[in-house]
mmCIF file of C-alpha atoms in Angstrom:
data_model
loop_
_atom_site.group_PDB
_atom_site.id
_atom_site.type_symbol
_atom_site.label_atom_id
_atom_site.label_comp_id
_atom_site.label_asym_id
_atom_site.label_seq_id
_atom_site.Cartn_x
_atom_site.Cartn_y
_atom_site.Cartn_z
ATOM 1 C CA MET Y 486 -10.777 2.017 11.330
ATOM 2 C CA ILE Y 487 -8.903 2.486 8.069
ATOM 3 C CA LYS Y 488 -10.373 0.568 5.119
ATOM 4 C CA ALA Y 489 -8.371 2.090 2.228
ATOM 5 C CA VAL Y 490 -5.026 3.821 1.723
ATOM 6 C CA ILE Y 491 -4.678 6.268 -1.169
ATOM 7 C CA PHE Y 492 -1.114 6.778 -2.360
ATOM 8 C CA ASP Y 493 0.467 9.447 -4.477
ATOM 9 C CA MET Y 494 2.837 7.739 -6.956
ATOM 10 C CA ASP Y 495 5.896 9.816 -7.875
ATOM 11 C CA GLY Y 496 8.114 10.320 -4.856
ATOM 12 C CA THR Y 497 5.760 8.345 -2.611
ATOM 13 C CA LEU Y 498 5.590 4.883 -4.207
ATOM 14 C CA LEU Y 499 8.300 5.257 -6.840
ATOM 15 C CA ASP Y 500 11.648 7.001 -6.585
ATOM 16 C CA SER Y 501 10.868 8.872 -9.793
ATOM 17 C CA GLU Y 502 10.982 12.535 -8.799
ATOM 18 C CA LYS Y 503 14.773 12.508 -9.015
ATOM 19 C CA VAL Y 504 14.522 11.184 -12.581
ATOM 20 C CA GLY Y 505 12.063 13.950 -13.425
ATOM 21 C CA LEU Y 506 14.541 16.545 -12.178
ATOM 22 C CA LEU Y 507 17.313 14.891 -14.199
ATOM 23 C CA ALA Y 508 15.042 15.236 -17.234
ATOM 24 C CA TRP Y 509 14.476 18.935 -16.555
ATOM 25 C CA GLN Y 510 18.205 19.508 -16.119
ATOM 26 C CA TYR Y 511 18.763 17.799 -19.474
ATOM 27 C CA VAL Y 512 16.210 20.144 -21.088
ATOM 28 C CA ILE Y 513 17.780 23.194 -19.449
ATOM 29 C CA ASP Y 514 21.230 22.211 -20.714
ATOM 30 C CA LYS Y 515 20.081 21.156 -24.184
ATOM 31 C CA PHE Y 516 18.199 24.385 -24.894
ATOM 32 C CA HIS Y 517 20.498 26.649 -22.844
ATOM 33 C CA LEU Y 518 17.539 27.901 -20.822
ATOM 34 C CA ASP Y 519 17.983 30.773 -18.398
ATOM 35 C CA MET Y 520 16.486 28.883 -15.468
ATOM 36 C CA ASP Y 521 17.414 26.431 -12.759
ATOM 37 C CA LEU Y 522 15.460 23.623 -11.087
ATOM 38 C CA THR Y 523 13.486 25.944 -8.793
ATOM 39 C CA LEU Y 524 10.347 25.924 -10.943
ATOM 40 C CA PRO Y 525 10.474 22.178 -11.769
ATOM 41 C CA ILE Y 526 10.759 21.504 -8.036
ATOM 42 C CA ALA Y 527 7.783 23.798 -7.366
ATOM 43 C CA SER Y 528 5.796 21.863 -9.984
ATOM 44 C CA ILE Y 529 6.143 18.531 -8.169
ATOM 45 C CA GLY Y 530 2.666 17.189 -7.437
ATOM 46 C CA LEU Y 531 0.927 19.280 -10.104
ATOM 47 C CA ASN Y 532 -0.942 17.773 -13.049
ATOM 48 C CA TYR Y 533 -0.005 18.750 -16.602
ATOM 49 C CA ASN Y 534 -2.402 21.688 -16.990
ATOM 50 C CA SER Y 535 -1.409 23.196 -13.651
ATOM 51 C CA MET Y 536 2.245 22.753 -14.571
ATOM 52 C CA VAL Y 537 1.770 24.547 -17.886
ATOM 53 C CA LYS Y 538 0.100 27.462 -16.090
ATOM 54 C CA LEU Y 539 2.947 27.647 -13.576
ATOM 55 C CA PHE Y 540 5.574 27.951 -16.307
ATOM 56 C CA LEU Y 541 3.600 30.333 -18.527
ATOM 57 C CA ASP Y 542 2.850 32.596 -15.585
ATOM 58 C CA LYS Y 543 6.585 32.788 -14.970
ATOM 59 C CA PHE Y 544 7.971 32.981 -18.520
ATOM 60 C CA GLY Y 545 5.044 34.253 -20.606
ATOM 61 C CA ASP Y 546 2.625 32.744 -23.078
ATOM 62 C CA ASP Y 547 5.283 32.318 -25.769
ATOM 63 C CA PHE Y 548 7.320 29.929 -23.591
ATOM 64 C CA PRO Y 549 7.369 26.656 -25.626
ATOM 65 C CA PHE Y 550 6.517 24.435 -22.668
ATOM 66 C CA GLU Y 551 5.132 21.600 -24.790
ATOM 67 C CA GLU Y 552 8.383 21.319 -26.772
ATOM 68 C CA TYR Y 553 10.468 21.169 -23.603
ATOM 69 C CA TRP Y 554 8.038 18.779 -21.912
ATOM 70 C CA LYS Y 555 8.199 16.408 -24.901
ATOM 71 C CA CYS Y 556 11.997 16.467 -24.782
ATOM 72 C CA GLY Y 557 11.948 15.757 -21.053
ATOM 73 C CA LYS Y 558 9.513 12.869 -21.530
ATOM 74 C CA GLU Y 559 11.831 11.346 -24.130
ATOM 75 C CA PHE Y 560 14.716 11.576 -21.654
ATOM 76 C CA PHE Y 561 12.530 9.946 -18.979
ATOM 77 C CA ALA Y 562 11.490 7.141 -21.352
ATOM 78 C CA ASP Y 563 15.121 6.490 -22.320
ATOM 79 C CA TYR Y 564 16.070 6.385 -18.658
ATOM 80 C CA LYS Y 565 13.349 3.811 -17.918
ATOM 81 C CA ARG Y 566 14.508 1.630 -20.791
ATOM 82 C CA ASN Y 567 17.969 1.429 -19.260
ATOM 83 C CA ASN Y 568 17.305 1.751 -15.540
ATOM 84 C CA ALA Y 569 14.705 0.459 -13.122
ATOM 85 C CA ILE Y 570 12.753 3.075 -11.169
ATOM 86 C CA ASP Y 571 13.105 1.922 -7.589
ATOM 87 C CA VAL Y 572 10.160 1.273 -5.327
ATOM 88 C CA LYS Y 573 10.291 3.429 -2.213
ATOM 89 C CA LYS Y 574 11.572 1.966 1.027
ATOM 90 C CA GLY Y 575 9.025 0.135 3.168
ATOM 91 C CA PHE Y 576 6.516 -0.460 0.375
ATOM 92 C CA PHE Y 577 6.500 -4.262 0.413
ATOM 93 C CA GLU Y 578 6.330 -4.457 4.201
ATOM 94 C CA LEU Y 579 3.406 -2.035 4.187
ATOM 95 C CA SER Y 580 1.656 -3.823 1.319
ATOM 96 C CA ASP Y 581 1.888 -7.184 3.104
ATOM 97 C CA TYR Y 582 0.381 -5.604 6.213
ATOM 98 C CA LEU Y 583 -2.460 -3.892 4.325
ATOM 99 C CA LYS Y 584 -3.377 -7.089 2.477
ATOM 100 C CA SER Y 585 -3.360 -9.077 5.720
ATOM 101 C CA GLU Y 586 -5.726 -6.511 7.242
ATOM 102 C CA GLY Y 587 -8.013 -6.414 4.205
ATOM 103 C CA ILE Y 588 -7.235 -2.731 3.610
ATOM 104 C CA GLY Y 589 -7.550 -1.528 0.014
ATOM 105 C CA MET Y 590 -4.679 0.158 -1.856
ATOM 106 C CA TYR Y 591 -5.340 2.925 -4.370
ATOM 107 C CA VAL Y 592 -3.239 5.407 -6.347
ATOM 108 C CA ALA Y 593 -4.070 9.090 -6.908
ATOM 109 C CA THR Y 594 -1.382 10.598 -9.114
ATOM 110 C CA SER Y 595 -0.928 13.741 -11.174
ATOM 111 C CA THR Y 596 0.645 11.507 -13.822
ATOM 112 C CA TYR Y 597 -1.795 10.527 -16.566
ATOM 113 C CA HIS Y 598 -3.579 7.218 -15.944
ATOM 114 C CA ASP Y 599 -1.993 5.169 -18.743
ATOM 115 C CA SER Y 600 1.502 6.404 -17.853
ATOM 116 C CA ALA Y 601 0.898 5.571 -14.201
ATOM 117 C CA VAL Y 602 -0.120 2.022 -15.149
ATOM 118 C CA GLU Y 603 3.001 1.744 -17.305
ATOM 119 C CA ASN Y 604 5.315 2.974 -14.538
ATOM 120 C CA LEU Y 605 3.763 0.824 -11.818
ATOM 121 C CA THR Y 606 3.893 -2.194 -14.125
ATOM 122 C CA ALA Y 607 7.546 -1.581 -15.004
ATOM 123 C CA SER Y 608 8.363 -1.368 -11.296
ATOM 124 C CA GLY Y 609 6.543 -4.653 -10.643
ATOM 125 C CA ILE Y 610 3.925 -3.378 -8.193
ATOM 126 C CA ILE Y 611 0.805 -2.759 -10.307
ATOM 127 C CA SER Y 612 -0.861 -5.913 -8.927
ATOM 128 C CA HIS Y 613 -0.823 -4.492 -5.395
ATOM 129 C CA PHE Y 614 -3.435 -1.845 -6.198
ATOM 130 C CA ASP Y 615 -7.210 -1.913 -6.369
ATOM 131 C CA GLY Y 616 -7.659 1.249 -8.437
ATOM 132 C CA ILE Y 617 -5.927 4.283 -9.946
ATOM 133 C CA VAL Y 618 -7.011 7.882 -10.525
ATOM 134 C CA GLY Y 619 -4.735 9.752 -12.930
ATOM 135 C CA GLY Y 620 -4.151 13.433 -13.545
ATOM 136 C CA ASP Y 621 -6.075 13.275 -16.819
ATOM 137 C CA GLU Y 622 -9.212 12.140 -14.964
ATOM 138 C CA ILE Y 623 -9.669 15.354 -12.990
ATOM 139 C CA THR Y 624 -10.222 19.008 -13.873
ATOM 140 C CA LYS Y 625 -8.271 20.609 -11.014
ATOM 141 C CA GLY Y 626 -4.797 19.441 -10.028
ATOM 142 C CA LYS Y 627 -3.193 19.367 -6.603
ATOM 143 C CA PRO Y 628 -3.258 21.318 -4.304
ATOM 144 C CA ASP Y 629 -6.968 21.154 -5.129
ATOM 145 C CA PRO Y 630 -8.443 18.109 -3.310
ATOM 146 C CA GLU Y 631 -10.428 16.827 -6.319
ATOM 147 C CA ILE Y 632 -8.164 13.855 -7.053
ATOM 148 C CA PHE Y 633 -8.305 12.541 -3.487
ATOM 149 C CA LEU Y 634 -12.049 13.020 -3.227
ATOM 150 C CA LYS Y 635 -12.443 11.065 -6.476
ATOM 151 C CA ALA Y 636 -10.109 8.341 -5.238
ATOM 152 C CA ALA Y 637 -11.994 8.115 -1.927
ATOM 153 C CA LYS Y 638 -15.224 7.682 -3.857
ATOM 154 C CA LEU Y 639 -13.560 4.934 -5.894
ATOM 155 C CA THR Y 640 -12.703 3.027 -2.702
ATOM 156 C CA GLY Y 641 -16.371 2.893 -1.730
ATOM 157 C CA PHE Y 642 -15.559 3.936 1.838
ATOM 158 C CA PRO Y 643 -16.275 7.225 3.629
ATOM 159 C CA LYS Y 644 -13.403 9.705 3.936
ATOM 160 C CA GLU Y 645 -13.079 8.925 7.636
ATOM 161 C CA GLU Y 646 -12.047 5.365 6.742
ATOM 162 C CA CYS Y 647 -9.410 6.424 4.207
ATOM 163 C CA LEU Y 648 -5.808 7.531 4.552
ATOM 164 C CA VAL Y 649 -3.816 9.641 2.061
ATOM 165 C CA VAL Y 650 -0.046 9.195 1.702
ATOM 166 C CA GLU Y 651 1.919 12.021 0.072
ATOM 167 C CA ASP Y 652 5.429 13.434 -0.272
ATOM 168 C CA SER Y 653 4.972 16.842 -1.931
ATOM 169 C CA ASN Y 654 3.836 20.216 -0.629
ATOM 170 C CA ASN Y 655 1.031 20.404 -3.200
ATOM 171 C CA GLY Y 656 -0.029 16.837 -2.490
ATOM 172 C CA ILE Y 657 -0.152 17.238 1.281
ATOM 173 C CA LYS Y 658 -2.194 20.415 0.891
ATOM 174 C CA ALA Y 659 -4.607 18.539 -1.378
ATOM 175 C CA GLY Y 660 -4.931 15.678 1.071
ATOM 176 C CA ILE Y 661 -5.576 17.981 4.010
ATOM 177 C CA SER Y 662 -8.114 20.001 2.010
ATOM 178 C CA SER Y 663 -9.960 16.802 1.117
ATOM 179 C CA GLY Y 664 -10.690 16.177 4.787
ATOM 180 C CA ILE Y 665 -8.921 12.804 4.657
ATOM 181 C CA ARG Y 666 -6.204 11.987 7.188
ATOM 182 C CA THR Y 667 -2.940 12.696 5.354
ATOM 183 C CA VAL Y 668 0.444 11.176 6.130
ATOM 184 C CA TYR Y 669 3.658 12.856 4.992
ATOM 185 C CA ILE Y 670 6.547 10.756 3.656
ATOM 186 C CA LYS Y 671 9.699 12.796 2.976
ATOM 187 C CA ASP Y 672 11.217 12.594 -0.503
ATOM 188 C CA ILE Y 673 13.963 14.660 -2.166
ATOM 189 C CA VAL Y 674 12.276 18.054 -1.712
ATOM 190 C CA ASP Y 675 11.737 19.490 1.755
ATOM 191 C CA VAL Y 676 8.135 20.437 2.465
ATOM 192 C CA PRO Y 677 7.572 23.623 4.525
ATOM 193 C CA LYS Y 678 6.896 23.066 8.212
ATOM 194 C CA GLU Y 679 3.673 25.056 7.982
ATOM 195 C CA THR Y 680 2.375 22.312 5.664
ATOM 196 C CA THR Y 681 3.772 19.214 7.372
ATOM 197 C CA GLU Y 682 2.580 20.281 10.829
ATOM 198 C CA LYS Y 683 -0.984 20.136 9.499
ATOM 199 C CA ALA Y 684 -0.563 16.547 8.326
ATOM 200 C CA TYR Y 685 -2.060 13.801 10.480
ATOM 201 C CA ALA Y 686 1.341 12.118 10.807
ATOM 202 C CA SER Y 687 4.839 12.029 9.313
ATOM 203 C CA CYS Y 688 6.835 8.863 8.642
ATOM 204 C CA ALA Y 689 10.433 8.255 7.626
ATOM 205 C CA ASP Y 690 9.349 5.637 5.087
ATOM 206 C CA LEU Y 691 6.246 3.748 3.997
ATOM 207 C CA SER Y 692 6.562 1.038 6.651
ATOM 208 C CA GLY Y 693 5.868 3.683 9.303
ATOM 209 C CA ILE Y 694 2.258 3.844 8.121
ATOM 210 C CA ILE Y 695 1.687 0.473 9.794
ATOM 211 C CA ASN Y 696 2.047 2.126 13.218
ATOM 212 C CA VAL Y 697 -0.222 4.992 12.152
ATOM 213 C CA ILE Y 698 -2.999 2.545 11.260
ATOM 214 C CA GLU Y 699 -2.451 0.401 14.358
ATOM 215 C CA LYS Y 700 -2.835 3.458 16.607
ATOM 216 C CA LEU Y 701 -6.104 4.312 14.886
ATOM 217 C CA LYS Y 702 -7.465 0.925 15.933
ATOM 218 C CA ARG Y 703 -7.156 1.812 19.618
#
């Protein structure tokens, strides 16, 4: 019996990964960087420290990641001021179901806690959740399972009664490594089959999780 669902945020709850890639493309164009979106795509699901390491390993320690990251964040903030970040398809149907079943809703995101609260509030869904674990509250980012283990502890239920929902390769790996049933929701970046086939289930959108939970009742 599932008692709590733990959601990733970007790309799972909010259609924000595409905005993040727009921000990186803006940075690439502004600074005339000799790179494409391959590395930003590979960084999806990572927390800040893991992202920094990814870029420095590729471009060297003198790569001014912080400067570019700040510029990208400014682009993202400007975008949010002028455009709503859409909630992913099926969210409200799923939320109504989970509330009717008394199942808790939690967020485990690589985004820092305060930024996650801000983004969920701006999208009008912050009130749906019972707790949030941000990327600044852990020491090891996805694909390490730390964030999901911490979120499971926050729910107060054993791992066997939790469900993780993720869209990214790093996130799915983290969920699987945590020992929690992990459901894959496809976003803009294709996840390798060798990762998705290890997930407990795959759904076209968030409403599909209702069937996953109903089957676990049987």
